[in-house]
Amino acid sequence: MELLKKRILQDGVVKDNDILKVDSFLNHQMDITLLNDIGREFKARFADNPITKILTIEASGIGIAAITAQYFGNAPVVFAKKTQSSNLDGALFTAPVHSFTKGVTYNVQVSQKFLTAQDTVLIVDDFLARGQALIGLIDIVRQSGATLAGCGIVIEKVYQGGGTLLRSRGIRIESLARIASLESGSVTFL
Amino acid sequence: MELLKKRILQDGVVKDNDILKVDSFLNHQMDITLLNDIGREFKARFADNPITKILTIEASGIGIAAITAQYFGNAPVVFAKKTQSSNLDGALFTAPVHSFTKGVTYNVQVSQKFLTAQDTVLIVDDFLARGQALIGLIDIVRQSGATLAGCGIVIEKVYQGGGTLLRSRGIRIESLARIASLESGSVTFL
């Protein structure tokens, strides 16, 4: 997606040759026009799939998923939760997810009410690096018996291997910007 | 907002005469059509305000804010973060926020890059109860020097006093459903 790559080159900031900060338009401040472009592109790539539900994980995936859902007939969005809450009760699907950026392991949770064997699910998230969050979300989809159409990712850090691993398992991954390297503090796309 | 009240009566679940669970359409699974109705209503109520930025707090506010922004000319959305992250650096506005539902105090954070004295801010959130989250977000707006247009709240639990407190301080609060009581396990609107 050329528009996204251009935006990453223009407004992304590389830290420590490894972290790509896109907080000015994607995951702290959100550019709603860009999120609509992203949602439209996900729809183009998954046009043939009868998506009934969009699954993401708090917090950065939520805005992307909500806007994207508008291009899939306002399919309901479910976001997996990272922490216990008195608002979360009843039977849950759970999966452990390790966050390398935050240095902690979450037990992510989705109420069993909101994913069923009748659903066809599109997973959406901002980043794919080592694949930890996606592996957890895919595990939750499998537990529910739903059909996984695939994963729509805004930015894939290809050199961290998560995408390669998941594709080798037969998971369809559509990444809108694929980064080969952040070395020397500059972004090189695949 | 009659449509919202109807939905709360239809799909909301009252727990312990105090907690209103709306996880099937608002803060775990999100009904995107309803979020658009909510965004349209916020626009109707703040139509005369030159909103340049929408501020919310992770996680439940993000979807509401992203959809609402579309009715304010795709104004950028900024969501305050509750936890430290290696993605969050540079100068920050911070404010302590106590969550009664989770039993912890967060130091919520917004990068100083994304709120300035030139902004006119609409704060958006799913619930207003004791007002802790709003007090923190309003404090952050004040630190930035931005103009606060007001707060758009989906559900106000009026009997918990946060709205009364904030209105007494001159803050404009627009709540789309105002709940007087959850006693006996049933929802009574104001």
mmCIF file of C-alpha atoms in Angstrom:
data_model
loop_
_atom_site.group_PDB
_atom_site.id
_atom_site.type_symbol
_atom_site.label_atom_id
_atom_site.label_comp_id
_atom_site.label_asym_id
_atom_site.label_seq_id
_atom_site.Cartn_x
_atom_site.Cartn_y
_atom_site.Cartn_z
ATOM 1 C CA MET A 1 0.000 0.000 0.000
ATOM 2 C CA GLU A 2 1.977 2.937 -1.361
ATOM 3 C CA LEU A 3 0.164 5.649 0.605
ATOM 4 C CA LEU A 4 0.986 3.900 3.872
ATOM 5 C CA LYS A 5 4.645 3.341 2.972
ATOM 6 C CA LYS A 6 4.946 7.016 2.070
ATOM 7 C CA ARG A 7 3.433 7.976 5.415
ATOM 8 C CA ILE A 8 5.807 5.673 7.293
ATOM 9 C CA LEU A 9 8.799 7.237 5.523
ATOM 10 C CA GLN A 10 7.442 10.727 6.200
ATOM 11 C CA ASP A 11 6.277 10.442 9.818
ATOM 12 C CA GLY A 12 7.690 7.183 11.219
ATOM 13 C CA VAL A 13 10.671 7.404 13.579
ATOM 14 C CA VAL A 14 13.200 4.578 13.965
ATOM 15 C CA LYS A 15 14.585 4.025 17.470
ATOM 16 C CA ASP A 16 17.568 1.794 18.311
ATOM 17 C CA ASN A 17 17.542 0.241 14.803
ATOM 18 C CA ASP A 18 14.586 -1.901 15.889
ATOM 19 C CA ILE A 19 11.558 0.093 17.016
ATOM 20 C CA LEU A 20 9.441 1.915 14.430
ATOM 21 C CA LYS A 21 7.437 4.623 16.148
ATOM 22 C CA VAL A 22 4.222 5.468 14.288
ATOM 23 C CA ASP A 23 2.555 7.136 17.250
ATOM 24 C CA SER A 24 1.753 10.299 15.296
ATOM 25 C CA PHE A 25 -0.723 8.534 12.981
ATOM 26 C CA LEU A 26 -1.393 4.935 14.025
ATOM 27 C CA ASN A 27 -1.138 3.930 17.676
ATOM 28 C CA HIS A 28 -1.320 6.940 19.986
ATOM 29 C CA GLN A 29 -2.655 9.668 17.733
ATOM 30 C CA MET A 30 -4.762 8.080 14.959
ATOM 31 C CA ASP A 31 -5.233 9.585 11.487
ATOM 32 C CA ILE A 32 -8.852 8.657 10.747
ATOM 33 C CA THR A 33 -8.552 9.329 7.014
ATOM 34 C CA LEU A 34 -5.588 6.935 6.822
ATOM 35 C CA LEU A 35 -7.479 4.327 8.883
ATOM 36 C CA ASN A 36 -10.251 4.500 6.282
ATOM 37 C CA ASP A 37 -7.700 3.946 3.495
ATOM 38 C CA ILE A 38 -6.396 0.947 5.459
ATOM 39 C CA GLY A 39 -9.890 -0.471 5.980
ATOM 40 C CA ARG A 40 -10.669 -0.119 2.273
ATOM 41 C CA GLU A 41 -7.450 -1.965 1.397
ATOM 42 C CA PHE A 42 -8.209 -4.822 3.821
ATOM 43 C CA LYS A 43 -11.618 -5.134 2.151
ATOM 44 C CA ALA A 44 -9.982 -5.270 -1.297
ATOM 45 C CA ARG A 45 -7.710 -8.086 -0.119
ATOM 46 C CA PHE A 46 -10.419 -10.088 1.663
ATOM 47 C CA ALA A 47 -13.241 -9.195 -0.745
ATOM 48 C CA ASP A 48 -14.190 -12.831 -1.390
ATOM 49 C CA ASN A 49 -14.414 -13.828 2.266
ATOM 50 C CA PRO A 50 -17.800 -13.776 4.024
ATOM 51 C CA ILE A 51 -16.453 -12.064 7.160
ATOM 52 C CA THR A 52 -18.949 -12.077 10.045
ATOM 53 C CA LYS A 53 -16.660 -10.788 12.766
ATOM 54 C CA ILE A 54 -13.470 -8.788 13.152
ATOM 55 C CA LEU A 55 -11.184 -9.751 16.027
ATOM 56 C CA THR A 56 -8.382 -7.598 17.421
ATOM 57 C CA ILE A 57 -6.539 -7.013 20.683
ATOM 58 C CA GLU A 58 -6.521 -3.951 22.911
ATOM 59 C CA ALA A 59 -5.446 -1.254 22.631
ATOM 60 C CA SER A 60 -3.824 -0.261 19.326
ATOM 61 C CA GLY A 61 -5.864 -2.647 17.182
ATOM 62 C CA ILE A 62 -9.250 -1.272 18.235
ATOM 63 C CA GLY A 63 -9.388 1.912 16.140
ATOM 64 C CA ILE A 64 -8.131 0.113 13.043
ATOM 65 C CA ALA A 65 -10.668 -2.689 13.534
ATOM 66 C CA ALA A 66 -13.609 -0.331 14.152
ATOM 67 C CA ILE A 67 -12.959 1.686 10.993
ATOM 68 C CA THR A 68 -12.173 -1.455 8.945
ATOM 69 C CA ALA A 69 -15.468 -3.065 10.001
ATOM 70 C CA GLN A 70 -17.326 -0.364 8.068
ATOM 71 C CA TYR A 71 -15.931 -1.852 4.841
ATOM 72 C CA PHE A 72 -17.199 -5.310 5.825
ATOM 73 C CA GLY A 73 -20.881 -4.395 6.178
ATOM 74 C CA ASN A 74 -20.422 -3.137 9.759
ATOM 75 C CA ALA A 75 -19.378 -6.584 10.978
ATOM 76 C CA PRO A 76 -19.174 -6.581 14.790
ATOM 77 C CA VAL A 77 -15.680 -6.040 16.244
ATOM 78 C CA VAL A 78 -14.498 -8.075 19.228
ATOM 79 C CA PHE A 79 -11.372 -6.969 21.034
ATOM 80 C CA ALA A 80 -9.429 -9.400 23.204
ATOM 81 C CA LYS A 81 -8.677 -8.023 26.672
ATOM 82 C CA LYS A 82 -5.283 -8.172 28.317
ATOM 83 C CA THR A 83 -6.337 -7.769 31.926
ATOM 84 C CA GLN A 84 -8.909 -9.062 34.352
ATOM 85 C CA SER A 85 -11.928 -6.844 34.785
ATOM 86 C CA SER A 86 -15.085 -7.065 36.800
ATOM 87 C CA ASN A 87 -16.810 -6.427 33.468
ATOM 88 C CA LEU A 88 -15.482 -9.719 32.089
ATOM 89 C CA ASP A 89 -17.249 -12.771 33.447
ATOM 90 C CA GLY A 90 -18.777 -15.995 32.197
ATOM 91 C CA ALA A 91 -16.948 -18.530 30.049
ATOM 92 C CA LEU A 92 -13.818 -17.193 28.351
ATOM 93 C CA PHE A 93 -11.442 -18.238 25.607
ATOM 94 C CA THR A 94 -7.914 -17.459 26.822
ATOM 95 C CA ALA A 95 -4.391 -17.627 25.415
ATOM 96 C CA PRO A 96 -1.019 -16.409 26.755
ATOM 97 C CA VAL A 97 0.617 -13.588 24.779
ATOM 98 C CA HIS A 98 4.087 -12.265 25.496
ATOM 99 C CA SER A 99 4.718 -8.594 24.714
ATOM 100 C CA PHE A 100 8.371 -7.888 23.939
ATOM 101 C CA THR A 101 7.787 -4.112 23.865
ATOM 102 C CA LYS A 102 6.255 -4.138 27.350
ATOM 103 C CA GLY A 103 8.221 -7.095 28.744
ATOM 104 C CA VAL A 104 5.219 -8.917 30.195
ATOM 105 C CA THR A 105 3.014 -11.920 29.411
ATOM 106 C CA TYR A 106 -0.727 -11.277 29.256
ATOM 107 C CA ASN A 107 -3.435 -13.886 29.435
ATOM 108 C CA VAL A 108 -5.649 -12.489 26.674
ATOM 109 C CA GLN A 109 -9.336 -13.156 26.980
ATOM 110 C CA VAL A 110 -12.436 -13.212 24.799
ATOM 111 C CA SER A 111 -15.906 -13.985 26.064
ATOM 112 C CA GLN A 112 -17.165 -17.232 24.544
ATOM 113 C CA LYS A 113 -20.445 -15.469 23.741
ATOM 114 C CA PHE A 114 -18.856 -13.445 20.965
ATOM 115 C CA LEU A 115 -17.111 -16.064 18.791
ATOM 116 C CA THR A 116 -18.898 -19.183 17.569
ATOM 117 C CA ALA A 117 -18.441 -21.987 15.048
ATOM 118 C CA GLN A 118 -20.768 -20.061 12.689
ATOM 119 C CA ASP A 119 -18.363 -17.108 12.429
ATOM 120 C CA THR A 120 -15.839 -16.324 9.708
ATOM 121 C CA VAL A 121 -13.207 -14.152 11.364
ATOM 122 C CA LEU A 122 -10.779 -11.539 10.097
ATOM 123 C CA ILE A 123 -8.056 -10.736 12.645
ATOM 124 C CA VAL A 124 -6.729 -7.163 12.443
ATOM 125 C CA ASP A 125 -3.748 -5.595 14.219
ATOM 126 C CA ASP A 126 -1.309 -2.709 13.867
ATOM 127 C CA PHE A 127 2.001 -4.629 13.976
ATOM 128 C CA LEU A 128 3.269 -8.120 13.225
ATOM 129 C CA ALA A 129 6.787 -8.723 14.571
ATOM 130 C CA ARG A 130 7.520 -12.057 16.269
ATOM 131 C CA GLY A 131 3.840 -12.982 15.937
ATOM 132 C CA GLN A 132 3.043 -13.473 19.613
ATOM 133 C CA ALA A 133 -0.240 -11.542 19.619
ATOM 134 C CA LEU A 134 -1.454 -13.178 16.391
ATOM 135 C CA ILE A 135 -0.602 -16.675 17.647
ATOM 136 C CA GLY A 136 -2.735 -15.978 20.718
ATOM 137 C CA LEU A 137 -5.652 -14.582 18.709
ATOM 138 C CA ILE A 138 -5.498 -17.460 16.197
ATOM 139 C CA ASP A 139 -5.532 -19.909 19.107
ATOM 140 C CA ILE A 140 -8.691 -18.219 20.423
ATOM 141 C CA VAL A 141 -10.379 -18.447 16.991
ATOM 142 C CA ARG A 142 -9.515 -22.174 16.879
ATOM 143 C CA GLN A 143 -10.930 -22.722 20.366
ATOM 144 C CA SER A 144 -14.205 -21.132 19.248
ATOM 145 C CA GLY A 145 -14.528 -23.392 16.201
ATOM 146 C CA ALA A 146 -14.882 -20.335 13.949
ATOM 147 C CA THR A 147 -13.341 -20.183 10.462
ATOM 148 C CA LEU A 148 -10.271 -17.956 10.204
ATOM 149 C CA ALA A 149 -10.251 -16.031 6.916
ATOM 150 C CA GLY A 150 -6.845 -14.547 7.685
ATOM 151 C CA CYS A 151 -5.025 -11.664 9.301
ATOM 152 C CA GLY A 152 -4.889 -8.043 8.120
ATOM 153 C CA ILE A 153 -1.767 -6.338 9.433
ATOM 154 C CA VAL A 154 -0.835 -2.697 8.945
ATOM 155 C CA ILE A 155 2.946 -3.029 9.401
ATOM 156 C CA GLU A 156 4.910 -6.286 9.288
ATOM 157 C CA LYS A 157 8.509 -6.312 10.510
ATOM 158 C CA VAL A 158 9.435 -9.176 8.198
ATOM 159 C CA TYR A 159 12.932 -9.644 9.662
ATOM 160 C CA GLN A 160 11.450 -10.627 13.029
ATOM 161 C CA GLY A 161 10.027 -13.800 11.534
ATOM 162 C CA GLY A 162 6.458 -13.903 12.854
ATOM 163 C CA GLY A 163 4.894 -13.612 9.395
ATOM 164 C CA THR A 164 7.156 -16.318 7.941
ATOM 165 C CA LEU A 165 6.282 -18.659 10.814
ATOM 166 C CA LEU A 166 2.533 -18.108 10.502
ATOM 167 C CA ARG A 167 2.466 -18.386 6.694
ATOM 168 C CA SER A 168 4.372 -21.687 6.991
ATOM 169 C CA ARG A 169 1.462 -22.915 9.121
ATOM 170 C CA GLY A 170 -0.976 -22.066 6.328
ATOM 171 C CA ILE A 171 -2.318 -18.842 7.849
ATOM 172 C CA ARG A 172 -3.180 -16.130 5.340
ATOM 173 C CA ILE A 173 -1.432 -12.895 6.316
ATOM 174 C CA GLU A 174 -2.022 -9.660 4.394
ATOM 175 C CA SER A 175 0.400 -6.939 5.491
ATOM 176 C CA LEU A 176 0.034 -3.466 4.013
ATOM 177 C CA ALA A 177 3.656 -2.422 4.601
ATOM 178 C CA ARG A 178 6.415 -5.046 4.882
ATOM 179 C CA ILE A 179 9.649 -3.876 6.459
ATOM 180 C CA ALA A 180 12.862 -5.735 5.630
ATOM 181 C CA SER A 181 15.123 -3.722 7.918
ATOM 182 C CA LEU A 182 15.354 -0.747 10.272
ATOM 183 C CA GLU A 183 19.160 -0.835 10.352
ATOM 184 C CA SER A 184 21.106 2.427 10.433
ATOM 185 C CA GLY A 185 17.902 4.042 11.631
ATOM 186 C CA SER A 186 16.215 3.986 8.244
ATOM 187 C CA VAL A 187 13.206 2.071 6.945
ATOM 188 C CA THR A 188 13.816 -0.430 4.121
ATOM 189 C CA PHE A 189 10.684 -2.040 2.686
ATOM 190 C CA LEU A 190 10.763 -5.573 1.285
ATOM 191 C CA MET B 1 -30.790 9.060 22.749
ATOM 192 C CA GLU B 2 -33.759 6.719 22.514
ATOM 193 C CA LEU B 3 -32.106 4.101 20.305
ATOM 194 C CA LEU B 4 -29.294 3.682 22.820
ATOM 195 C CA LYS B 5 -31.634 3.465 25.815
ATOM 196 C CA LYS B 6 -33.653 0.814 23.996
ATOM 197 C CA ARG B 7 -30.473 -1.152 23.313
ATOM 198 C CA ILE B 8 -29.371 -0.900 26.942
ATOM 199 C CA LEU B 9 -32.755 -2.232 28.098
ATOM 200 C CA GLN B 10 -32.628 -5.007 25.490
ATOM 201 C CA ASP B 11 -29.007 -6.190 25.781
ATOM 202 C CA GLY B 12 -27.539 -4.647 28.939
ATOM 203 C CA VAL B 13 -27.125 -6.874 31.994
ATOM 204 C CA VAL B 14 -27.149 -5.528 35.549
ATOM 205 C CA LYS B 15 -24.808 -7.203 38.032
ATOM 206 C CA ASP B 16 -24.878 -6.715 41.811
ATOM 207 C CA ASN B 17 -27.259 -3.726 41.476
ATOM 208 C CA ASP B 18 -24.288 -1.605 40.438
ATOM 209 C CA ILE B 19 -22.499 -2.850 37.322
ATOM 210 C CA LEU B 20 -24.134 -2.425 33.920
ATOM 211 C CA LYS B 21 -22.598 -4.875 31.467
ATOM 212 C CA VAL B 22 -22.819 -3.675 27.859
ATOM 213 C CA ASP B 23 -20.094 -5.963 26.569
ATOM 214 C CA SER B 24 -22.280 -7.353 23.783
ATOM 215 C CA PHE B 25 -22.450 -4.018 21.921
ATOM 216 C CA LEU B 26 -20.147 -1.387 23.441
ATOM 217 C CA ASN B 27 -16.968 -2.415 25.234
ATOM 218 C CA HIS B 28 -15.922 -5.955 24.332
ATOM 219 C CA GLN B 29 -17.953 -6.673 21.227
ATOM 220 C CA MET B 30 -18.714 -3.391 19.443
ATOM 221 C CA ASP B 31 -21.784 -2.757 17.262
ATOM 222 C CA ILE B 32 -20.351 -0.530 14.537
ATOM 223 C CA THR B 33 -23.758 0.648 13.325
ATOM 224 C CA LEU B 34 -24.610 1.788 16.864
ATOM 225 C CA LEU B 35 -21.205 3.487 17.208
ATOM 226 C CA ASN B 36 -22.045 5.469 14.073
ATOM 227 C CA ASP B 37 -25.386 6.501 15.586
ATOM 228 C CA ILE B 38 -23.494 7.588 18.705
ATOM 229 C CA GLY B 39 -20.936 9.563 16.677
ATOM 230 C CA ARG B 40 -23.708 11.321 14.759
ATOM 231 C CA GLU B 41 -25.420 12.270 18.024
ATOM 232 C CA PHE B 42 -22.199 13.663 19.530
ATOM 233 C CA LYS B 43 -21.808 15.773 16.389
ATOM 234 C CA ALA B 44 -25.382 17.063 16.761
ATOM 235 C CA ARG B 45 -24.673 18.090 20.352
ATOM 236 C CA PHE B 46 -21.274 19.687 19.652
ATOM 237 C CA ALA B 47 -22.124 21.000 16.171
ATOM 238 C CA ASP B 48 -21.088 24.571 16.973
ATOM 239 C CA ASN B 49 -17.680 23.676 18.387
ATOM 240 C CA PRO B 50 -14.613 23.816 16.121
ATOM 241 C CA ILE B 51 -13.234 20.474 17.322
ATOM 242 C CA THR B 52 -9.650 19.855 16.172
ATOM 243 C CA LYS B 53 -8.937 16.763 18.246
ATOM 244 C CA ILE B 54 -10.789 13.964 20.008
ATOM 245 C CA LEU B 55 -9.267 12.645 23.216
ATOM 246 C CA THR B 56 -10.141 9.353 24.879
ATOM 247 C CA ILE B 57 -8.540 6.699 27.090
ATOM 248 C CA GLU B 58 -7.649 3.117 26.271
ATOM 249 C CA ALA B 59 -9.215 0.720 25.749
ATOM 250 C CA SER B 60 -13.027 1.022 25.597
ATOM 251 C CA GLY B 61 -13.060 4.630 24.433
ATOM 252 C CA ILE B 62 -10.983 4.046 21.316
ATOM 253 C CA GLY B 63 -13.585 2.510 19.016
ATOM 254 C CA ILE B 64 -16.193 5.105 19.986
ATOM 255 C CA ALA B 65 -13.702 7.936 19.422
ATOM 256 C CA ALA B 66 -12.486 6.608 16.049
ATOM 257 C CA ILE B 67 -16.012 6.313 14.637
ATOM 258 C CA THR B 68 -17.103 9.627 16.204
ATOM 259 C CA ALA B 69 -14.145 11.436 14.604
ATOM 260 C CA GLN B 70 -15.661 10.734 11.181
ATOM 261 C CA TYR B 71 -18.524 13.096 12.083
ATOM 262 C CA PHE B 72 -16.029 15.832 13.018
ATOM 263 C CA GLY B 73 -14.242 16.032 9.652
ATOM 264 C CA ASN B 74 -11.926 13.127 10.516
ATOM 265 C CA ALA B 75 -10.369 15.031 13.411
ATOM 266 C CA PRO B 76 -7.351 13.101 14.747
ATOM 267 C CA VAL B 77 -8.033 10.891 17.771
ATOM 268 C CA VAL B 78 -5.545 10.720 20.645
ATOM 269 C CA PHE B 79 -5.933 7.980 23.211
ATOM 270 C CA ALA B 80 -4.340 8.318 26.647
ATOM 271 C CA LYS B 81 -2.299 5.278 27.640
ATOM 272 C CA LYS B 82 -2.562 3.557 30.988
ATOM 273 C CA THR B 83 0.794 1.787 31.030
ATOM 274 C CA GLN B 84 4.432 2.451 30.284
ATOM 275 C CA SER B 85 5.568 1.338 26.852
ATOM 276 C CA SER B 86 8.825 1.515 24.973
ATOM 277 C CA ASN B 87 6.722 3.136 22.251
ATOM 278 C CA LEU B 88 5.967 6.099 24.527
ATOM 279 C CA ASP B 89 8.873 8.456 24.979
ATOM 280 C CA GLY B 90 9.596 12.164 24.953
ATOM 281 C CA ALA B 91 7.703 14.734 27.023
ATOM 282 C CA LEU B 92 4.385 13.516 28.417
ATOM 283 C CA PHE B 93 1.308 14.989 30.049
ATOM 284 C CA THR B 94 0.350 12.677 32.913
ATOM 285 C CA ALA B 95 -2.463 12.412 35.461
ATOM 286 C CA PRO B 96 -3.383 9.737 38.013
ATOM 287 C CA VAL B 97 -6.665 7.896 37.392
ATOM 288 C CA HIS B 98 -8.161 5.396 39.811
ATOM 289 C CA SER B 99 -10.223 2.580 38.304
ATOM 290 C CA PHE B 100 -12.839 1.261 40.717
ATOM 291 C CA THR B 101 -13.769 -1.621 38.371
ATOM 292 C CA LYS B 102 -10.156 -2.837 38.201
ATOM 293 C CA GLY B 103 -9.089 -1.687 41.677
ATOM 294 C CA VAL B 104 -5.872 0.028 40.546
ATOM 295 C CA THR B 105 -4.544 3.536 39.953
ATOM 296 C CA TYR B 106 -3.045 4.226 36.529
ATOM 297 C CA ASN B 107 -0.789 7.120 35.635
ATOM 298 C CA VAL B 108 -2.397 7.997 32.307
ATOM 299 C CA GLN B 109 -0.147 9.527 29.696
ATOM 300 C CA VAL B 110 -0.423 11.580 26.533
ATOM 301 C CA SER B 111 2.543 12.661 24.448
ATOM 302 C CA GLN B 112 2.919 16.438 24.524
ATOM 303 C CA LYS B 113 3.316 16.396 20.742
ATOM 304 C CA PHE B 114 -0.353 15.609 20.214
ATOM 305 C CA LEU B 115 -2.166 18.278 22.265
ATOM 306 C CA THR B 116 -1.339 21.953 21.952
ATOM 307 C CA ALA B 117 -2.759 25.339 22.922
ATOM 308 C CA GLN B 118 -4.159 25.634 19.377
ATOM 309 C CA ASP B 119 -6.450 22.600 19.825
ATOM 310 C CA THR B 120 -10.140 22.513 20.694
ATOM 311 C CA VAL B 121 -10.736 19.136 22.289
ATOM 312 C CA LEU B 122 -13.752 16.870 22.614
ATOM 313 C CA ILE B 123 -13.240 14.149 25.218
ATOM 314 C CA VAL B 124 -15.148 10.919 24.507
ATOM 315 C CA ASP B 125 -15.611 7.847 26.716
ATOM 316 C CA ASP B 126 -17.971 4.928 27.196
ATOM 317 C CA PHE B 127 -18.910 5.433 30.867
ATOM 318 C CA LEU B 128 -19.066 8.248 33.397
ATOM 319 C CA ALA B 129 -19.484 7.004 36.967
ATOM 320 C CA ARG B 130 -17.421 8.673 39.702
ATOM 321 C CA GLY B 131 -15.633 10.728 37.046
ATOM 322 C CA GLN B 132 -12.073 9.565 37.750
ATOM 323 C CA ALA B 133 -11.064 8.997 34.118
ATOM 324 C CA LEU B 134 -12.629 12.276 32.955
ATOM 325 C CA ILE B 135 -10.940 14.262 35.735
ATOM 326 C CA GLY B 136 -7.589 12.855 34.570
ATOM 327 C CA LEU B 137 -8.259 13.590 30.900
ATOM 328 C CA ILE B 138 -9.515 17.123 31.668
ATOM 329 C CA ASP B 139 -6.356 17.716 33.717
ATOM 330 C CA ILE B 140 -4.261 16.657 30.703
ATOM 331 C CA VAL B 141 -6.192 19.029 28.396
ATOM 332 C CA ARG B 142 -5.570 21.873 30.878
ATOM 333 C CA GLN B 143 -1.842 21.050 31.043
ATOM 334 C CA SER B 144 -1.658 21.301 27.255
ATOM 335 C CA GLY B 145 -3.290 24.723 27.155
ATOM 336 C CA ALA B 146 -5.916 23.425 24.694
ATOM 337 C CA THR B 147 -9.554 24.550 24.831
ATOM 338 C CA LEU B 148 -11.939 21.906 26.176
ATOM 339 C CA ALA B 149 -15.234 21.936 24.267
ATOM 340 C CA GLY B 150 -16.718 19.313 26.563
ATOM 341 C CA CYS B 151 -17.161 15.602 27.146
ATOM 342 C CA GLY B 152 -19.291 13.177 25.131
ATOM 343 C CA ILE B 153 -20.272 10.181 27.253
ATOM 344 C CA VAL B 154 -22.236 7.168 26.086
ATOM 345 C CA ILE B 155 -23.600 6.047 29.482
ATOM 346 C CA GLU B 156 -23.658 8.162 32.650
ATOM 347 C CA LYS B 157 -24.381 6.496 35.967
ATOM 348 C CA VAL B 158 -25.841 9.671 37.427
ATOM 349 C CA TYR B 159 -26.207 8.266 40.952
ATOM 350 C CA GLN B 160 -22.428 7.885 41.255
ATOM 351 C CA GLY B 161 -21.975 11.643 41.177
ATOM 352 C CA GLY B 162 -19.134 12.178 38.699
ATOM 353 C CA GLY B 163 -21.291 14.105 36.239
ATOM 354 C CA THR B 164 -22.748 16.341 38.975
ATOM 355 C CA LEU B 165 -19.260 17.120 40.273
ATOM 356 C CA LEU B 166 -17.857 17.969 36.837
ATOM 357 C CA ARG B 167 -20.861 20.074 35.766
ATOM 358 C CA SER B 168 -20.526 22.028 39.036
ATOM 359 C CA ARG B 169 -16.997 22.904 37.899
ATOM 360 C CA GLY B 170 -18.367 24.325 34.632
ATOM 361 C CA ILE B 171 -17.460 21.358 32.422
ATOM 362 C CA ARG B 172 -19.921 20.622 29.634
ATOM 363 C CA ILE B 173 -20.967 16.967 29.776
ATOM 364 C CA GLU B 174 -23.254 15.435 27.142
ATOM 365 C CA SER B 175 -24.359 11.933 28.133
ATOM 366 C CA LEU B 176 -26.456 9.927 25.687
ATOM 367 C CA ALA B 177 -28.051 7.669 28.318
ATOM 368 C CA ARG B 178 -28.368 8.823 31.929
ATOM 369 C CA ILE B 179 -29.008 6.141 34.501
ATOM 370 C CA ALA B 180 -30.669 7.071 37.780
ATOM 371 C CA SER B 181 -30.509 3.610 39.330
ATOM 372 C CA LEU B 182 -29.605 -0.042 38.794
ATOM 373 C CA GLU B 183 -31.369 -1.169 41.981
ATOM 374 C CA SER B 184 -33.231 -4.468 41.998
ATOM 375 C CA GLY B 185 -31.200 -5.405 38.945
ATOM 376 C CA SER B 186 -33.132 -3.175 36.569
ATOM 377 C CA VAL B 187 -32.145 -0.057 34.665
ATOM 378 C CA THR B 188 -33.987 3.164 35.514
ATOM 379 C CA PHE B 189 -33.157 6.137 33.315
ATOM 380 C CA LEU B 190 -33.245 9.675 34.672
#
